[in-house]
Coordinates of C-alpha atoms in Angstrom, one line a residue:
M75 CA 0.0 0.0 0.0
N76 CA 1.5 3.4 -1.0
P77 CA 1.4 6.3 1.3
L78 CA -1.4 8.1 -0.7
Q79 CA -3.7 5.0 -0.3
L80 CA -2.8 4.9 3.5
L81 CA -3.7 8.5 3.9
N82 CA -7.0 8.2 2.2
A83 CA -7.9 5.1 4.3
I84 CA -7.2 7.0 7.5
Q85 CA -9.2 10.1 6.3
Q86 CA -12.2 7.9 5.4
A87 CA -12.1 5.7 8.6
K88 CA -14.1 6.5 11.6
T89 CA -11.8 7.1 14.7
S90 CA -14.4 6.4 17.2
P91 CA -13.4 3.7 19.9
S92 CA -14.0 0.1 18.5
E93 CA -16.4 -2.0 20.5
G94 CA -16.1 -5.8 21.0
L95 CA -14.5 -8.1 18.5
M96 CA -13.5 -7.3 14.9
Y97 CA -15.7 -8.6 12.1
V98 CA -15.2 -8.3 8.4
D99 CA -17.3 -9.2 5.4
A100 CA -15.7 -12.1 3.5
E101 CA -16.5 -14.6 0.7
V102 CA -15.7 -18.3 1.3
N103 CA -16.2 -20.4 -1.9
Q104 CA -18.2 -17.4 -3.4
R105 CA -20.6 -17.5 -0.4
R106 CA -20.7 -14.3 1.8
V107 CA -20.0 -14.8 5.4
L108 CA -19.2 -12.7 8.4
A109 CA -15.7 -13.7 9.6
M110 CA -14.2 -12.7 13.1
V111 CA -10.5 -11.7 12.8
D112 CA -8.5 -13.1 15.8
S113 CA -4.8 -12.4 16.1
G114 CA -4.8 -14.8 19.1
A115 CA -5.8 -17.9 16.9
T116 CA -2.9 -19.7 15.4
H117 CA -5.1 -21.2 12.6
S118 CA -8.3 -20.3 10.8
F119 CA -11.5 -22.1 11.7
V120 CA -14.9 -22.8 10.3
A121 CA -18.0 -23.8 12.4
D122 CA -18.9 -27.4 11.8
H123 CA -22.6 -26.4 11.0
M124 CA -21.3 -24.2 8.2
V125 CA -19.3 -26.9 6.3
G126 CA -22.2 -28.1 4.2
K127 CA -23.6 -24.5 3.6
L128 CA -20.2 -23.4 2.3
G129 CA -19.7 -26.6 0.2
L130 CA -16.6 -27.6 1.9
D131 CA -14.8 -31.0 1.6
L132 CA -13.2 -32.1 4.8
V133 CA -10.1 -34.3 5.0
E134 CA -9.1 -36.3 8.1
N135 CA -6.6 -34.4 10.3
S136 CA -5.1 -35.3 13.7
S137 CA -4.8 -31.6 14.9
R138 CA -6.3 -30.7 18.1
M139 CA -7.7 -27.2 19.2
K140 CA -7.4 -25.8 22.7
A141 CA -9.2 -22.8 23.8
V142 CA -8.7 -20.8 27.1
N143 CA -9.5 -22.8 30.2
S144 CA -10.4 -26.0 28.2
E145 CA -9.0 -29.3 27.3
A146 CA -7.5 -29.9 23.7
K147 CA -10.1 -31.4 21.5
R148 CA -9.6 -33.1 18.1
I149 CA -10.9 -31.2 15.1
Q150 CA -13.5 -32.7 12.9
G151 CA -11.6 -32.3 9.7
M152 CA -9.7 -29.9 7.5
A153 CA -10.9 -28.0 4.4
T154 CA -7.8 -27.4 2.3
D155 CA -7.1 -24.7 -0.3
V156 CA -10.5 -22.9 0.2
N157 CA -11.1 -19.8 -1.9
L158 CA -11.3 -16.7 0.3
K159 CA -11.9 -13.0 -0.5
V160 CA -11.5 -10.2 1.8
G161 CA -11.9 -6.8 0.3
S162 CA -10.0 -6.8 -2.9
W163 CA -7.6 -9.5 -1.7
E164 CA -8.1 -13.1 -2.8
G165 CA -6.3 -16.3 -1.9
K166 CA -6.5 -19.8 -0.6
I167 CA -6.5 -20.8 3.0
N168 CA -7.0 -24.0 5.1
L169 CA -10.0 -24.0 7.5
M170 CA -10.2 -26.4 10.5
A171 CA -13.7 -27.5 11.2
V172 CA -14.6 -27.3 14.8
P173 CA -17.8 -26.7 17.0
L174 CA -18.4 -22.9 17.3
D175 CA -21.4 -21.4 19.0
D176 CA -21.2 -17.8 17.9
F177 CA -18.9 -17.6 15.0
D178 CA -19.2 -18.9 11.4
V179 CA -15.6 -18.4 10.5
I180 CA -12.5 -17.3 12.5
L181 CA -9.5 -15.9 10.6
G182 CA -6.3 -16.4 12.6
N183 CA -2.6 -15.7 12.2
D184 CA -2.3 -18.0 9.1
F185 CA -4.6 -15.5 7.4
L186 CA -2.7 -12.5 8.7
H187 CA 0.6 -13.7 7.5
L188 CA -0.8 -14.9 4.1
G189 CA -2.3 -11.5 3.2
S190 CA 0.5 -9.3 5.0
I191 CA -2.4 -7.9 7.1
A192 CA -2.1 -5.3 9.8
L193 CA -4.9 -4.9 12.3
M194 CA -6.0 -1.3 13.1
P195 CA -8.7 -1.5 15.8
F196 CA -8.4 2.3 16.2
L197 CA -9.4 2.8 12.6
K198 CA -12.1 0.0 12.9
G199 CA -10.5 -2.2 10.1
L200 CA -7.5 -4.0 8.8
F201 CA -4.9 -3.1 6.1
V202 CA -3.9 -5.5 3.4
M203 CA -0.3 -4.9 2.7
N204 CA 0.0 -7.4 -0.1
K205 CA 1.7 -5.8 -3.0
S206 CA -0.8 -7.3 -5.6
H207 CA -4.0 -6.4 -3.7
P208 CA -3.3 -3.6 -1.2
C209 CA -6.4 -2.2 0.4
F210 CA -8.3 -1.1 3.6
V211 CA -11.0 -3.3 4.8
P212 CA -13.4 -1.7 7.2
A213 CA -14.7 -3.8 10.1
T214 CA -18.5 -4.3 10.5
N215 CA -20.6 -4.2 13.8
T216 CA -23.4 -6.2 12.2
I217 CA -23.5 -9.9 13.4
A218 CA -25.8 -12.2 11.3
G219 CA -28.0 -9.2 10.2
K220 CA -28.6 -7.9 13.8
E221 CA -27.3 -4.4 14.6
K222 CA -25.3 -3.8 17.8
T223 CA -25.5 -7.5 18.9
K224 CA -23.7 -7.8 22.2
L225 CA -21.8 -11.1 22.5
S226 CA -22.1 -13.0 25.7
H227 CA -18.5 -13.9 26.1
L228 CA -16.5 -13.5 29.3
S229 CA -13.1 -14.5 30.2
A230 CA -12.4 -16.8 33.3
I231 CA -10.8 -13.6 35.0
Q232 CA -14.1 -11.7 34.5
V233 CA -16.2 -14.4 35.8
K234 CA -14.1 -14.8 38.8
D235 CA -14.1 -11.1 39.5
G236 CA -17.8 -10.9 39.1
L237 CA -18.4 -13.6 41.5
R238 CA -16.1 -12.0 43.9
K239 CA -18.2 -8.8 43.8
G240 CA -21.4 -10.6 44.2
E241 CA -22.8 -9.9 40.9
P242 CA -25.9 -12.0 39.9
T243 CA -24.6 -15.1 38.1
F244 CA -26.6 -17.8 36.4
L245 CA -25.4 -21.2 35.0
A246 CA -27.6 -23.0 32.5
A247 CA -27.0 -26.2 30.7
L248 CA -29.0 -27.8 27.8
V249 CA -29.3 -31.5 28.4
E250 CA -30.3 -33.9 25.7
T251 CA -33.3 -36.0 26.7
K252 CA -33.9 -39.3 25.0
A253 CA -37.1 -41.2 24.7
R254 CA -37.5 -43.9 27.3
T255 CA -37.4 -47.4 25.9
T256 CA -39.7 -49.9 27.6
S257 CA -38.7 -53.5 27.4
K258 CA -41.0 -56.3 28.0
I259 CA -40.8 -57.8 31.6
P260 CA -40.1 -61.5 31.4
D261 CA -43.0 -63.8 32.2
V262 CA -41.1 -65.4 35.1
V263 CA -40.7 -62.0 36.6
V264 CA -44.5 -61.1 36.2
E265 CA -45.4 -64.4 37.7
M266 CA -43.1 -63.9 40.7
L267 CA -44.6 -60.4 41.4
E268 CA -47.9 -61.8 41.4
D269 CA -47.3 -64.6 43.7
F270 CA -45.4 -62.5 46.2
G271 CA -47.4 -59.2 45.8
D272 CA -48.2 -59.1 49.4
V273 CA -44.5 -58.8 50.5
M274 CA -43.4 -56.6 47.5
P275 CA -46.0 -53.7 47.3
A276 CA -45.3 -50.5 45.6
E277 CA -45.7 -48.6 48.8
L278 CA -45.5 -49.6 52.4
P279 CA -49.0 -50.3 53.9
K280 CA -50.4 -47.6 56.2
Q281 CA -50.6 -49.9 59.2
L282 CA -48.5 -51.3 62.0
P283 CA -45.9 -53.9 60.9
P284 CA -46.4 -57.6 61.9
K285 CA -45.6 -58.6 65.3
R286 CA -42.0 -59.8 65.6
E287 CA -40.1 -62.2 68.0
I288 CA -38.4 -59.2 69.6
D289 CA -39.4 -55.5 70.2
H290 CA -37.2 -52.6 70.4
E291 CA -36.3 -51.8 74.1
I292 CA -35.1 -48.4 75.5
E293 CA -33.2 -49.2 78.6
L294 CA -32.4 -46.1 80.6
I295 CA -29.5 -45.6 83.2
P296 CA -31.0 -46.4 86.6
G297 CA -32.1 -43.3 88.4
S298 CA -32.5 -41.3 85.3
K299 CA -35.2 -38.5 85.2
P300 CA -37.5 -38.4 82.1
P301 CA -36.2 -35.7 79.8
A302 CA -38.8 -33.2 78.7
Q303 CA -38.2 -30.1 76.6
A304 CA -40.3 -27.4 75.1
P305 CA -41.2 -27.4 71.5
Y306 CA -38.8 -25.6 69.0
R307 CA -40.1 -22.5 67.4
M308 CA -41.1 -22.9 63.8
A309 CA -42.1 -20.8 60.8
P310 CA -45.6 -20.8 59.6
K311 CA -44.6 -22.9 56.6
E312 CA -43.0 -25.5 58.9
L313 CA -46.0 -25.5 61.2
E314 CA -48.2 -26.4 58.2
E315 CA -45.9 -29.1 57.1
L316 CA -45.8 -30.5 60.7
R317 CA -49.6 -30.6 60.8
K318 CA -49.6 -32.6 57.5
Q319 CA -47.0 -35.2 58.4
L320 CA -48.3 -35.7 62.0
Q321 CA -51.8 -36.5 60.3
E322 CA -50.1 -38.9 58.0
L323 CA -48.5 -40.8 60.8
L324 CA -51.8 -40.8 62.8
D325 CA -53.6 -42.1 59.8
A326 CA -51.1 -44.8 59.3
G327 CA -51.2 -45.8 63.0
F328 CA -47.6 -45.2 63.6
I329 CA -48.1 -42.6 66.3
Q330 CA -50.8 -41.9 68.9
P331 CA -51.5 -39.0 71.4
S332 CA -49.3 -39.3 74.5
K333 CA -49.5 -38.1 78.2
A334 CA -46.1 -39.4 79.0
P335 CA -43.6 -37.4 81.1
Y336 CA -41.2 -37.5 78.3
G337 CA -40.9 -35.0 75.5
A338 CA -38.5 -34.5 72.6
P339 CA -38.7 -31.5 70.4
V340 CA -39.3 -31.6 66.6
L341 CA -37.4 -29.9 63.8
F342 CA -37.2 -30.0 60.1
Q343 CA -34.4 -30.8 57.7
R344 CA -34.6 -29.8 54.0
K345 CA -34.0 -32.6 51.6
H346 CA -32.2 -32.3 48.2
D347 CA -35.5 -31.9 46.4
G348 CA -36.7 -29.0 48.6
S349 CA -39.2 -30.9 50.7
L350 CA -39.1 -31.0 54.5
R351 CA -38.1 -34.1 56.6
M352 CA -39.4 -34.1 60.1
C353 CA -36.8 -35.1 62.8
V354 CA -37.2 -35.8 66.5
D355 CA -34.5 -34.5 68.6
Y356 CA -33.8 -37.6 70.8
R357 CA -30.4 -36.3 72.0
A358 CA -31.5 -35.9 75.6
L359 CA -33.0 -39.3 75.8
N360 CA -30.1 -40.9 74.1
K361 CA -27.7 -39.5 76.8
L362 CA -29.5 -41.5 79.3
T363 CA -29.9 -44.7 77.2
V364 CA -27.7 -47.8 77.9
K365 CA -25.6 -48.2 74.7
N366 CA -25.5 -51.4 72.7
K367 CA -21.8 -51.8 72.1
Y368 CA -22.2 -54.5 69.3
P369 CA -19.6 -53.4 66.8
I370 CA -20.2 -52.3 63.2
P371 CA -19.1 -55.1 60.7
L372 CA -15.7 -54.6 59.1
V373 CA -15.7 -53.7 55.4
A374 CA -12.9 -56.2 54.7
D375 CA -15.1 -59.0 56.2
L376 CA -18.0 -57.9 54.1
F377 CA -16.0 -58.1 50.8
D378 CA -14.8 -61.6 51.9
R379 CA -18.4 -62.7 52.3
L380 CA -19.2 -61.3 48.7
S381 CA -16.5 -63.6 47.1
G382 CA -18.1 -66.1 44.9
A383 CA -21.6 -64.4 44.8
R384 CA -23.2 -64.5 41.3
L385 CA -26.1 -62.2 42.0
L386 CA -26.4 -59.1 44.3
Y387 CA -29.4 -57.2 45.3
K388 CA -29.0 -53.9 47.3
A389 CA -31.9 -52.2 49.3
G390 CA -32.3 -49.7 52.0
L391 CA -34.6 -49.1 54.8
E392 CA -37.7 -46.9 54.4
V393 CA -36.7 -43.3 55.4
G394 CA -38.5 -41.7 58.4
V395 CA -39.6 -44.7 60.4
L396 CA -37.9 -48.1 61.0
S397 CA -41.1 -49.8 60.7
S398 CA -39.6 -53.2 60.8
S399 CA -40.2 -53.6 64.4
D400 CA -42.6 -52.4 67.2
C401 CA -41.4 -50.6 70.3
S402 CA -41.7 -52.6 73.5
T403 CA -45.1 -51.7 75.3
G404 CA -43.3 -50.3 78.4
D405 CA -40.9 -48.2 76.2
I406 CA -43.5 -46.5 74.0
P407 CA -44.0 -43.4 76.3
K408 CA -40.1 -42.8 76.0
T409 CA -40.6 -42.1 72.4
A410 CA -42.9 -39.1 73.1
M411 CA -42.4 -35.9 71.0
V412 CA -43.8 -32.5 71.8
T413 CA -45.1 -30.3 69.2
R414 CA -47.3 -27.2 68.7
Y415 CA -50.2 -29.5 68.2
G416 CA -49.6 -31.8 71.3
S417 CA -47.6 -34.6 72.4
F418 CA -47.5 -37.9 70.4
E419 CA -45.6 -41.3 70.9
Y420 CA -44.4 -43.9 68.5
L421 CA -45.9 -47.3 68.2
V422 CA -43.1 -48.3 65.9
M423 CA -39.3 -47.7 66.2
P424 CA -38.4 -44.3 65.0
F425 CA -35.1 -42.9 63.6
G426 CA -32.9 -41.0 65.9
L427 CA -33.0 -43.5 68.9
T428 CA -29.7 -44.8 70.3
N429 CA -29.5 -48.6 69.4
A430 CA -32.3 -48.3 66.8
L431 CA -30.2 -49.1 63.8
L432 CA -28.4 -52.1 65.6
H433 CA -31.7 -53.5 66.6
S434 CA -33.0 -53.3 63.1
R435 CA -29.8 -54.9 61.9
N436 CA -30.2 -57.8 64.3
L437 CA -33.8 -58.4 63.3
M438 CA -32.9 -58.5 59.5
N439 CA -30.1 -60.9 60.3
D440 CA -32.6 -63.2 61.9
V441 CA -35.0 -62.9 59.0
L442 CA -32.7 -63.1 56.1
E443 CA -30.1 -65.4 57.7
R444 CA -26.9 -66.3 56.0
N445 CA -27.5 -64.9 52.4
S446 CA -27.4 -61.3 53.4
L447 CA -24.9 -58.6 54.5
I448 CA -26.3 -56.0 56.9
D449 CA -24.6 -52.7 57.4
L450 CA -26.8 -50.4 59.5
S451 CA -29.6 -49.1 57.2
L452 CA -28.4 -50.9 54.1
F453 CA -28.5 -54.7 53.3
I454 CA -27.2 -56.8 50.4
L455 CA -28.8 -60.1 49.4
T456 CA -26.4 -62.7 47.6
T457 CA -26.8 -65.9 45.8

């Protein structure tokens, strides 16, 4: 480019500050595209969804592309000797096909060296210094026909700085959903479910469990005074949920009104799905309870017992109430809980009591016998 052409380009160019990235109008295989010029890119790229639209033929290539703060990924292919026109400059360039969200074509350093191009962000354009086709190519702010489109691109440093300042930040992800495929249940399984439907219901029956050989007992240290506490304060939403869950337990026959001198307060713990789990704070009662010192099984011993097993079935206890056993009649008053709506006592063994899980473990050992591994609230059946 001679000095006169350079002077004319400077006079015609707008000298207002450049905003965002630099885009130029270009032609790839005689098809008009909007290309982003990136001096930080070692090569030039084309979006994989544009390969067919631009009539490009890809050849296999083992090159990998690495963006900022991401792992290197293998490109989908290389389009070689592609006709490219920018301004009055024409030439051939190689384009790597990669997934690009917001760009159709990226012109990198290979393009800048090939055309002897100098970027001039202050003049909102680029100079083609090639002796055969010198020209000034103005940048455009139009992206895909939309004026003044703001790109939603942030660097890792910008994101970290925004989080530190407490700026509202949202993370969204598109997850592909696949249609559920239903397979036919084998006839032998259907027959087994029908024969044993009384012991394999979809939901536990809302009634007391069958009478077992042993009941859960709460043995207190001699001379202990019955612990009784005041109810915990609750928000209106929690009080409404408490009323609902108490009514469900009453309808199922798991609890009954109590006049016992005992009283443990109730609180709520939020689950992962946002719902509330009712918990009885038995810590005061547990301090006075004689502890069962039966040890938890060693993991190494459990793995030894799994050796040679062909089929494994894992199951867990129903959350909320260990309804595998009743409470001993004399110990029912000790399970009393105090609430805004009165005192209630459990007729079944609840969670939260000292020795409750060990009692349930011993009961399952007696029922399932040798073909089972019991570890507190989890058991595995083996064959």
